[in-house]
Amino acid sequence: MKPFVLIATRPEDVTADGEYEAFLRYGNLRERDLRRVRLEAGPLPEFDLDEISGVILGGSPFTSSIPSAEKSALQRRVEAELSRLMDAVVADDIPLLGACYGVGTLGVHQGAIIDSTYAEELGAPLLRVTDAGRSDPLLVGIPDEFRSFVGHKEACAKLPDHATLLVTADACPVQMFKIKQNLYGTQFHPELDVPGIHVRIETYKEHGYFPADTAEEVKAYTASFDVSSSHRVVANFTEYYGRR
């Protein structure tokens, strides 16, 4: 199979490694099937889009919607390189699954409004598949209502007219959308399970997602959720788009 490419921007080894392992596990992939690029560590390497099955964009500590002057030099470089990649990926409708940070990256590229209107605290809200989502290949086998982990300071406040809303929720209406036929962004984290979210809680407890002294309470709260249905999004993506 032609490999997928996971583009990561997390500077901490423990979270970057955990994210890679989660996409391997829930995508039913071997290491040779998932090429890993840590964009925070260096420039985006050249690769032939015709020689891959698709692109997976992992989450990020970066916030897309803050003013450019408040962004670090690293964030500005990462965003510029991702924007150029989006130019090529969108033009050729190359399969893309952007988890959380993908909403900001793909959304901004396509003219969505990304801001703090629908920020969500760490948790696993009840998500609902839309009528359009019920026939989408990435949501095959997923119930009409399911849960998945979220935790974000920004979200999509308004989709462009050419986007299709696939999954919604009360607190944050845009949870999954599609551009063209093969480009997807999810606000939720389809790769995360309870051990994975606990690593993120410990790593980012000083980053303002929740009061740092409540980390153990947040871990106990998140442990109560069954998010297994959302993992099917990753499996569906790799099964549907894996190319020989």
PDB file of C-alpha atoms in Angstrom:
ATOM      1  CA  MET A   1       0.000   0.000   0.000  1.00  0.00           C
ATOM      2  CA  LYS A   2       1.156   3.523  -0.710  1.00  0.00           C
ATOM      3  CA  PRO A   3       1.792   5.188   2.650  1.00  0.00           C
ATOM      4  CA  PHE A   4      -0.263   7.840   4.335  1.00  0.00           C
ATOM      5  CA  VAL A   5       1.607  10.866   5.678  1.00  0.00           C
ATOM      6  CA  LEU A   6       0.973  12.100   9.224  1.00  0.00           C
ATOM      7  CA  ILE A   7       1.929  15.744   9.617  1.00  0.00           C
ATOM      8  CA  ALA A   8       2.413  16.594  13.272  1.00  0.00           C
ATOM      9  CA  THR A   9       3.218  19.863  15.007  1.00  0.00           C
ATOM     10  CA  ARG A  10       3.431  18.825  18.663  1.00  0.00           C
ATOM     11  CA  PRO A  11       6.833  19.663  20.197  1.00  0.00           C
ATOM     12  CA  GLU A  12       6.567  17.212  23.106  1.00  0.00           C
ATOM     13  CA  ASP A  13       7.824  13.722  22.300  1.00  0.00           C
ATOM     14  CA  VAL A  14       5.299  12.004  24.559  1.00  0.00           C
ATOM     15  CA  THR A  15       2.285  13.579  22.836  1.00  0.00           C
ATOM     16  CA  ALA A  16       3.777  13.354  19.341  1.00  0.00           C
ATOM     17  CA  ASP A  17       4.607   9.674  19.838  1.00  0.00           C
ATOM     18  CA  GLY A  18       1.195   8.974  21.331  1.00  0.00           C
ATOM     19  CA  GLU A  19      -0.571  10.633  18.417  1.00  0.00           C
ATOM     20  CA  TYR A  20       1.431   8.619  15.879  1.00  0.00           C
ATOM     21  CA  GLU A  21       0.758   5.352  17.729  1.00  0.00           C
ATOM     22  CA  ALA A  22      -2.970   6.150  17.941  1.00  0.00           C
ATOM     23  CA  PHE A  23      -3.285   6.726  14.195  1.00  0.00           C
ATOM     24  CA  LEU A  24      -1.387   3.492  13.602  1.00  0.00           C
ATOM     25  CA  ARG A  25      -3.654   1.582  15.980  1.00  0.00           C
ATOM     26  CA  TYR A  26      -7.040   2.906  14.912  1.00  0.00           C
ATOM     27  CA  GLY A  27      -6.064   3.144  11.268  1.00  0.00           C
ATOM     28  CA  ASN A  28      -4.957  -0.511  11.315  1.00  0.00           C
ATOM     29  CA  LEU A  29      -1.649   0.587   9.823  1.00  0.00           C
ATOM     30  CA  ARG A  30       1.912  -0.684  10.053  1.00  0.00           C
ATOM     31  CA  GLU A  31       4.740   1.776  10.544  1.00  0.00           C
ATOM     32  CA  ARG A  32       5.689   1.483   6.881  1.00  0.00           C
ATOM     33  CA  ASP A  33       2.122   2.527   5.992  1.00  0.00           C
ATOM     34  CA  LEU A  34       2.290   5.827   7.902  1.00  0.00           C
ATOM     35  CA  ARG A  35       5.123   8.203   7.141  1.00  0.00           C
ATOM     36  CA  ARG A  36       5.666  10.638   9.961  1.00  0.00           C
ATOM     37  CA  VAL A  37       6.614  14.305   9.546  1.00  0.00           C
ATOM     38  CA  ARG A  38       7.198  16.439  12.650  1.00  0.00           C
ATOM     39  CA  LEU A  39       6.765  19.855  11.146  1.00  0.00           C
ATOM     40  CA  GLU A  40       7.684  21.674  14.345  1.00  0.00           C
ATOM     41  CA  ALA A  41      11.147  20.111  14.124  1.00  0.00           C
ATOM     42  CA  GLY A  42      11.984  21.210  10.595  1.00  0.00           C
ATOM     43  CA  PRO A  43      10.682  22.316   7.197  1.00  0.00           C
ATOM     44  CA  LEU A  44       8.080  20.272   5.366  1.00  0.00           C
ATOM     45  CA  PRO A  45       9.981  17.838   3.141  1.00  0.00           C
ATOM     46  CA  GLU A  46       9.175  17.389  -0.505  1.00  0.00           C
ATOM     47  CA  PHE A  47       7.015  14.382  -1.323  1.00  0.00           C
ATOM     48  CA  ASP A  48       5.077  13.286  -4.377  1.00  0.00           C
ATOM     49  CA  LEU A  49       1.341  13.426  -3.724  1.00  0.00           C
ATOM     50  CA  ASP A  50       0.847  10.762  -6.406  1.00  0.00           C
ATOM     51  CA  GLU A  51       2.920   8.343  -4.327  1.00  0.00           C
ATOM     52  CA  ILE A  52       0.877   8.527  -1.126  1.00  0.00           C
ATOM     53  CA  SER A  53      -2.591   7.357  -0.142  1.00  0.00           C
ATOM     54  CA  GLY A  54      -3.472  10.554   1.691  1.00  0.00           C
ATOM     55  CA  VAL A  55      -2.536  13.105   4.327  1.00  0.00           C
ATOM     56  CA  ILE A  56      -3.440  13.048   8.014  1.00  0.00           C
ATOM     57  CA  LEU A  57      -3.016  16.297   9.913  1.00  0.00           C
ATOM     58  CA  GLY A  58      -2.750  15.816  13.654  1.00  0.00           C
ATOM     59  CA  GLY A  59      -3.665  18.212  16.428  1.00  0.00           C
ATOM     60  CA  SER A  60      -1.556  21.132  17.543  1.00  0.00           C
ATOM     61  CA  PRO A  61      -0.907  23.486  20.452  1.00  0.00           C
ATOM     62  CA  PHE A  62      -1.117  26.361  17.946  1.00  0.00           C
ATOM     63  CA  THR A  63      -4.177  28.621  17.755  1.00  0.00           C
ATOM     64  CA  SER A  64      -4.828  29.674  14.170  1.00  0.00           C
ATOM     65  CA  SER A  65      -7.117  32.616  14.878  1.00  0.00           C
ATOM     66  CA  ILE A  66      -4.868  34.745  17.103  1.00  0.00           C
ATOM     67  CA  PRO A  67      -3.322  37.842  15.485  1.00  0.00           C
ATOM     68  CA  SER A  68      -0.203  37.163  13.451  1.00  0.00           C
ATOM     69  CA  ALA A  69       1.854  39.465  15.676  1.00  0.00           C
ATOM     70  CA  GLU A  70       1.125  37.162  18.624  1.00  0.00           C
ATOM     71  CA  LYS A  71       2.272  34.040  16.813  1.00  0.00           C
ATOM     72  CA  SER A  72       5.758  32.661  17.257  1.00  0.00           C
ATOM     73  CA  ALA A  73       8.153  32.455  14.341  1.00  0.00           C
ATOM     74  CA  LEU A  74       7.698  28.678  14.473  1.00  0.00           C
ATOM     75  CA  GLN A  75       3.919  28.932  14.177  1.00  0.00           C
ATOM     76  CA  ARG A  76       4.159  31.359  11.273  1.00  0.00           C
ATOM     77  CA  ARG A  77       6.533  29.005   9.430  1.00  0.00           C
ATOM     78  CA  VAL A  78       4.314  25.990  10.080  1.00  0.00           C
ATOM     79  CA  GLU A  79       1.205  27.827   8.899  1.00  0.00           C
ATOM     80  CA  ALA A  80       2.913  29.072   5.738  1.00  0.00           C
ATOM     81  CA  GLU A  81       4.104  25.578   4.831  1.00  0.00           C
ATOM     82  CA  LEU A  82       0.722  24.017   5.590  1.00  0.00           C
ATOM     83  CA  SER A  83      -0.975  26.665   3.457  1.00  0.00           C
ATOM     84  CA  ARG A  84       1.214  25.742   0.497  1.00  0.00           C
ATOM     85  CA  LEU A  85       0.478  22.075   1.091  1.00  0.00           C
ATOM     86  CA  MET A  86      -3.260  22.844   1.206  1.00  0.00           C
ATOM     87  CA  ASP A  87      -2.938  24.596  -2.167  1.00  0.00           C
ATOM     88  CA  ALA A  88      -1.748  21.345  -3.728  1.00  0.00           C
ATOM     89  CA  VAL A  89      -3.960  18.971  -1.735  1.00  0.00           C
ATOM     90  CA  VAL A  90      -7.163  20.924  -2.398  1.00  0.00           C
ATOM     91  CA  ALA A  91      -6.373  21.492  -6.065  1.00  0.00           C
ATOM     92  CA  ASP A  92      -6.084  17.749  -6.706  1.00  0.00           C
ATOM     93  CA  ASP A  93      -8.622  16.674  -4.049  1.00  0.00           C
ATOM     94  CA  ILE A  94      -5.988  14.500  -2.345  1.00  0.00           C
ATOM     95  CA  PRO A  95      -7.517  12.571   0.590  1.00  0.00           C
ATOM     96  CA  LEU A  96      -7.051  14.591   3.781  1.00  0.00           C
ATOM     97  CA  LEU A  97      -8.130  13.933   7.355  1.00  0.00           C
ATOM     98  CA  GLY A  98      -7.425  16.908   9.586  1.00  0.00           C
ATOM     99  CA  ALA A  99      -8.129  16.231  13.264  1.00  0.00           C
ATOM    100  CA  CYS A 100      -8.838  19.338  15.381  1.00  0.00           C
ATOM    101  CA  TYR A 101      -6.047  21.523  13.971  1.00  0.00           C
ATOM    102  CA  GLY A 102      -7.310  20.404  10.590  1.00  0.00           C
ATOM    103  CA  VAL A 103     -10.464  22.454  11.101  1.00  0.00           C
ATOM    104  CA  GLY A 104      -8.366  25.594  11.438  1.00  0.00           C
ATOM    105  CA  THR A 105      -5.938  24.694   8.661  1.00  0.00           C
ATOM    106  CA  LEU A 106      -8.409  23.483   6.036  1.00  0.00           C
ATOM    107  CA  GLY A 107     -11.089  25.880   7.221  1.00  0.00           C
ATOM    108  CA  VAL A 108      -8.919  28.999   6.946  1.00  0.00           C
ATOM    109  CA  HIS A 109      -7.667  27.873   3.548  1.00  0.00           C
ATOM    110  CA  GLN A 110     -11.233  27.505   2.296  1.00  0.00           C
ATOM    111  CA  GLY A 111     -12.637  30.723   3.732  1.00  0.00           C
ATOM    112  CA  ALA A 112     -14.301  29.473   6.914  1.00  0.00           C
ATOM    113  CA  ILE A 113     -14.580  31.773   9.921  1.00  0.00           C
ATOM    114  CA  ILE A 114     -12.368  30.358  12.682  1.00  0.00           C
ATOM    115  CA  ASP A 115     -12.576  32.080  16.064  1.00  0.00           C
ATOM    116  CA  SER A 116     -13.225  31.468  19.769  1.00  0.00           C
ATOM    117  CA  THR A 117     -17.033  31.571  19.556  1.00  0.00           C
ATOM    118  CA  TYR A 118     -17.441  27.810  19.955  1.00  0.00           C
ATOM    119  CA  ALA A 119     -14.425  26.914  22.074  1.00  0.00           C
ATOM    120  CA  GLU A 120     -15.034  23.791  24.183  1.00  0.00           C
ATOM    121  CA  GLU A 121     -13.685  22.586  27.492  1.00  0.00           C
ATOM    122  CA  LEU A 122     -12.106  19.159  27.656  1.00  0.00           C
ATOM    123  CA  GLY A 123     -14.747  16.467  27.438  1.00  0.00           C
ATOM    124  CA  ALA A 124     -16.632  14.115  25.142  1.00  0.00           C
ATOM    125  CA  PRO A 125     -19.856  15.786  23.998  1.00  0.00           C
ATOM    126  CA  LEU A 126     -22.680  13.999  22.258  1.00  0.00           C
ATOM    127  CA  LEU A 127     -22.135  14.387  18.525  1.00  0.00           C
ATOM    128  CA  ARG A 128     -24.816  13.948  15.872  1.00  0.00           C
ATOM    129  CA  VAL A 129     -24.383  12.755  12.306  1.00  0.00           C
ATOM    130  CA  THR A 130     -26.207  15.001   9.831  1.00  0.00           C
ATOM    131  CA  ASP A 131     -28.370  13.742   6.968  1.00  0.00           C
ATOM    132  CA  ALA A 132     -25.427  14.312   4.607  1.00  0.00           C
ATOM    133  CA  GLY A 133     -23.118  12.485   6.977  1.00  0.00           C
ATOM    134  CA  ARG A 134     -25.201   9.308   7.010  1.00  0.00           C
ATOM    135  CA  SER A 135     -24.144   8.524   3.443  1.00  0.00           C
ATOM    136  CA  ASP A 136     -20.509   9.560   3.808  1.00  0.00           C
ATOM    137  CA  PRO A 137     -17.874   6.796   3.601  1.00  0.00           C
ATOM    138  CA  LEU A 138     -15.965   8.077   6.641  1.00  0.00           C
ATOM    139  CA  LEU A 139     -19.025   7.658   8.853  1.00  0.00           C
ATOM    140  CA  VAL A 140     -19.985   4.133   7.794  1.00  0.00           C
ATOM    141  CA  GLY A 141     -20.657   1.963  10.843  1.00  0.00           C
ATOM    142  CA  ILE A 142     -20.900   4.916  13.218  1.00  0.00           C
ATOM    143  CA  PRO A 143     -24.186   5.468  15.090  1.00  0.00           C
ATOM    144  CA  ASP A 144     -26.220   8.622  14.485  1.00  0.00           C
ATOM    145  CA  GLU A 145     -25.112   9.828  17.927  1.00  0.00           C
ATOM    146  CA  PHE A 146     -21.674   9.151  19.367  1.00  0.00           C
ATOM    147  CA  ARG A 147     -19.053  10.692  21.603  1.00  0.00           C
ATOM    148  CA  SER A 148     -15.483  11.775  20.973  1.00  0.00           C
ATOM    149  CA  PHE A 149     -12.938  13.796  22.913  1.00  0.00           C
ATOM    150  CA  VAL A 150     -12.686  17.524  22.325  1.00  0.00           C
ATOM    151  CA  GLY A 151     -10.834  20.421  23.906  1.00  0.00           C
ATOM    152  CA  HIS A 152     -10.083  23.520  21.880  1.00  0.00           C
ATOM    153  CA  LYS A 153      -9.762  27.300  22.151  1.00  0.00           C
ATOM    154  CA  GLU A 154     -11.078  27.962  18.637  1.00  0.00           C
ATOM    155  CA  ALA A 155     -13.494  26.353  16.203  1.00  0.00           C
ATOM    156  CA  CYS A 156     -15.334  26.973  12.967  1.00  0.00           C
ATOM    157  CA  ALA A 157     -18.003  29.623  13.501  1.00  0.00           C
ATOM    158  CA  LYS A 158     -19.156  29.584   9.863  1.00  0.00           C
ATOM    159  CA  LEU A 159     -18.426  27.177   7.046  1.00  0.00           C
ATOM    160  CA  PRO A 160     -17.999  28.356   3.466  1.00  0.00           C
ATOM    161  CA  ASP A 161     -20.975  27.631   1.225  1.00  0.00           C
ATOM    162  CA  HIS A 162     -19.145  24.894  -0.673  1.00  0.00           C
ATOM    163  CA  ALA A 163     -18.470  22.826   2.487  1.00  0.00           C
ATOM    164  CA  THR A 164     -20.719  19.982   3.645  1.00  0.00           C
ATOM    165  CA  LEU A 165     -21.481  19.625   7.350  1.00  0.00           C
ATOM    166  CA  LEU A 166     -21.259  15.956   8.367  1.00  0.00           C
ATOM    167  CA  VAL A 167     -21.304  15.974  12.186  1.00  0.00           C
ATOM    168  CA  THR A 168     -22.715  18.587  14.554  1.00  0.00           C
ATOM    169  CA  ALA A 169     -23.289  19.156  18.289  1.00  0.00           C
ATOM    170  CA  ASP A 170     -25.051  21.655  20.547  1.00  0.00           C
ATOM    171  CA  ALA A 171     -22.079  23.520  22.035  1.00  0.00           C
ATOM    172  CA  CYS A 172     -19.956  23.534  18.864  1.00  0.00           C
ATOM    173  CA  PRO A 173     -22.058  23.107  15.698  1.00  0.00           C
ATOM    174  CA  VAL A 174     -19.242  22.323  13.242  1.00  0.00           C
ATOM    175  CA  GLN A 175     -17.706  19.041  14.382  1.00  0.00           C
ATOM    176  CA  MET A 176     -16.900  17.503  11.003  1.00  0.00           C
ATOM    177  CA  PHE A 177     -17.067  18.879   7.485  1.00  0.00           C
ATOM    178  CA  LYS A 178     -16.050  17.970   3.969  1.00  0.00           C
ATOM    179  CA  ILE A 179     -14.635  19.947   1.050  1.00  0.00           C
ATOM    180  CA  LYS A 180     -14.948  18.520  -2.467  1.00  0.00           C
ATOM    181  CA  GLN A 181     -15.043  14.701  -2.279  1.00  0.00           C
ATOM    182  CA  ASN A 182     -11.986  13.776  -0.235  1.00  0.00           C
ATOM    183  CA  LEU A 183     -11.024  16.610   2.131  1.00  0.00           C
ATOM    184  CA  TYR A 184     -12.176  16.295   5.750  1.00  0.00           C
ATOM    185  CA  GLY A 185     -11.790  18.303   8.926  1.00  0.00           C
ATOM    186  CA  THR A 186     -12.918  17.126  12.364  1.00  0.00           C
ATOM    187  CA  GLN A 187     -13.105  19.284  15.466  1.00  0.00           C
ATOM    188  CA  PHE A 188     -13.173  16.166  17.625  1.00  0.00           C
ATOM    189  CA  HIS A 189     -10.218  13.820  17.988  1.00  0.00           C
ATOM    190  CA  PRO A 190     -11.130  10.486  16.337  1.00  0.00           C
ATOM    191  CA  GLU A 191      -7.721   9.061  17.271  1.00  0.00           C
ATOM    192  CA  LEU A 192      -7.979   9.668  21.022  1.00  0.00           C
ATOM    193  CA  ASP A 193      -8.860   7.079  23.654  1.00  0.00           C
ATOM    194  CA  VAL A 194      -8.844   7.431  27.445  1.00  0.00           C
ATOM    195  CA  PRO A 195      -5.096   6.745  27.936  1.00  0.00           C
ATOM    196  CA  GLY A 196      -4.363   9.160  25.098  1.00  0.00           C
ATOM    197  CA  ILE A 197      -6.471  11.985  26.523  1.00  0.00           C
ATOM    198  CA  HIS A 198      -4.838  11.476  29.912  1.00  0.00           C
ATOM    199  CA  VAL A 199      -1.404  12.005  28.357  1.00  0.00           C
ATOM    200  CA  ARG A 200      -2.693  15.222  26.762  1.00  0.00           C
ATOM    201  CA  ILE A 201      -4.192  16.376  30.080  1.00  0.00           C
ATOM    202  CA  GLU A 202      -0.875  15.915  31.857  1.00  0.00           C
ATOM    203  CA  THR A 203       1.119  17.520  29.056  1.00  0.00           C
ATOM    204  CA  TYR A 204      -1.090  20.574  28.548  1.00  0.00           C
ATOM    205  CA  LYS A 205      -2.366  21.218  32.088  1.00  0.00           C
ATOM    206  CA  GLU A 206      -0.557  24.566  32.158  1.00  0.00           C
ATOM    207  CA  HIS A 207      -1.893  25.687  28.751  1.00  0.00           C
ATOM    208  CA  GLY A 208      -5.211  27.140  29.865  1.00  0.00           C
ATOM    209  CA  TYR A 209      -7.596  24.410  28.789  1.00  0.00           C
ATOM    210  CA  PHE A 210      -8.599  23.909  32.447  1.00  0.00           C
ATOM    211  CA  PRO A 211      -7.217  24.992  35.854  1.00  0.00           C
ATOM    212  CA  ALA A 212      -3.929  23.148  36.287  1.00  0.00           C
ATOM    213  CA  ASP A 213      -4.772  22.042  39.824  1.00  0.00           C
ATOM    214  CA  THR A 214      -7.851  20.152  38.568  1.00  0.00           C
ATOM    215  CA  ALA A 215      -5.918  17.828  36.237  1.00  0.00           C
ATOM    216  CA  GLU A 216      -6.698  14.698  38.248  1.00  0.00           C
ATOM    217  CA  GLU A 217     -10.393  15.583  38.354  1.00  0.00           C
ATOM    218  CA  VAL A 218     -10.400  16.114  34.593  1.00  0.00           C
ATOM    219  CA  LYS A 219      -8.749  12.723  34.108  1.00  0.00           C
ATOM    220  CA  ALA A 220     -11.427  11.049  36.241  1.00  0.00           C
ATOM    221  CA  TYR A 221     -14.168  12.854  34.313  1.00  0.00           C
ATOM    222  CA  THR A 222     -12.839  11.895  30.884  1.00  0.00           C
ATOM    223  CA  ALA A 223     -12.364   8.268  31.952  1.00  0.00           C
ATOM    224  CA  SER A 224     -16.144   7.922  32.207  1.00  0.00           C
ATOM    225  CA  PHE A 225     -16.762   8.246  28.459  1.00  0.00           C
ATOM    226  CA  ASP A 226     -16.976   5.596  25.769  1.00  0.00           C
ATOM    227  CA  VAL A 227     -15.496   7.168  22.641  1.00  0.00           C
ATOM    228  CA  SER A 228     -14.805   3.956  20.747  1.00  0.00           C
ATOM    229  CA  SER A 229     -17.298   4.698  17.949  1.00  0.00           C
ATOM    230  CA  SER A 230     -15.312   7.751  16.862  1.00  0.00           C
ATOM    231  CA  HIS A 231     -12.221   5.629  16.183  1.00  0.00           C
ATOM    232  CA  ARG A 232     -14.079   4.232  13.192  1.00  0.00           C
ATOM    233  CA  VAL A 233     -13.502   7.558  11.392  1.00  0.00           C
ATOM    234  CA  VAL A 234      -9.760   6.818  11.295  1.00  0.00           C
ATOM    235  CA  ALA A 235     -10.296   3.216  10.197  1.00  0.00           C
ATOM    236  CA  ASN A 236     -12.758   4.270   7.505  1.00  0.00           C
ATOM    237  CA  PHE A 237     -10.322   6.861   6.169  1.00  0.00           C
ATOM    238  CA  THR A 238      -7.422   4.448   5.850  1.00  0.00           C
ATOM    239  CA  GLU A 239      -9.571   1.608   4.511  1.00  0.00           C
ATOM    240  CA  TYR A 240     -11.365   3.770   1.954  1.00  0.00           C
ATOM    241  CA  TYR A 241      -8.341   5.645   0.677  1.00  0.00           C
ATOM    242  CA  GLY A 242      -5.518   3.133   1.014  1.00  0.00           C
ATOM    243  CA  ARG A 243      -3.996   2.785  -2.467  1.00  0.00           C
ATOM    244  CA  ARG A 244      -1.935  -0.037  -3.931  1.00  0.00           C
TER     245      ARG A 244
END
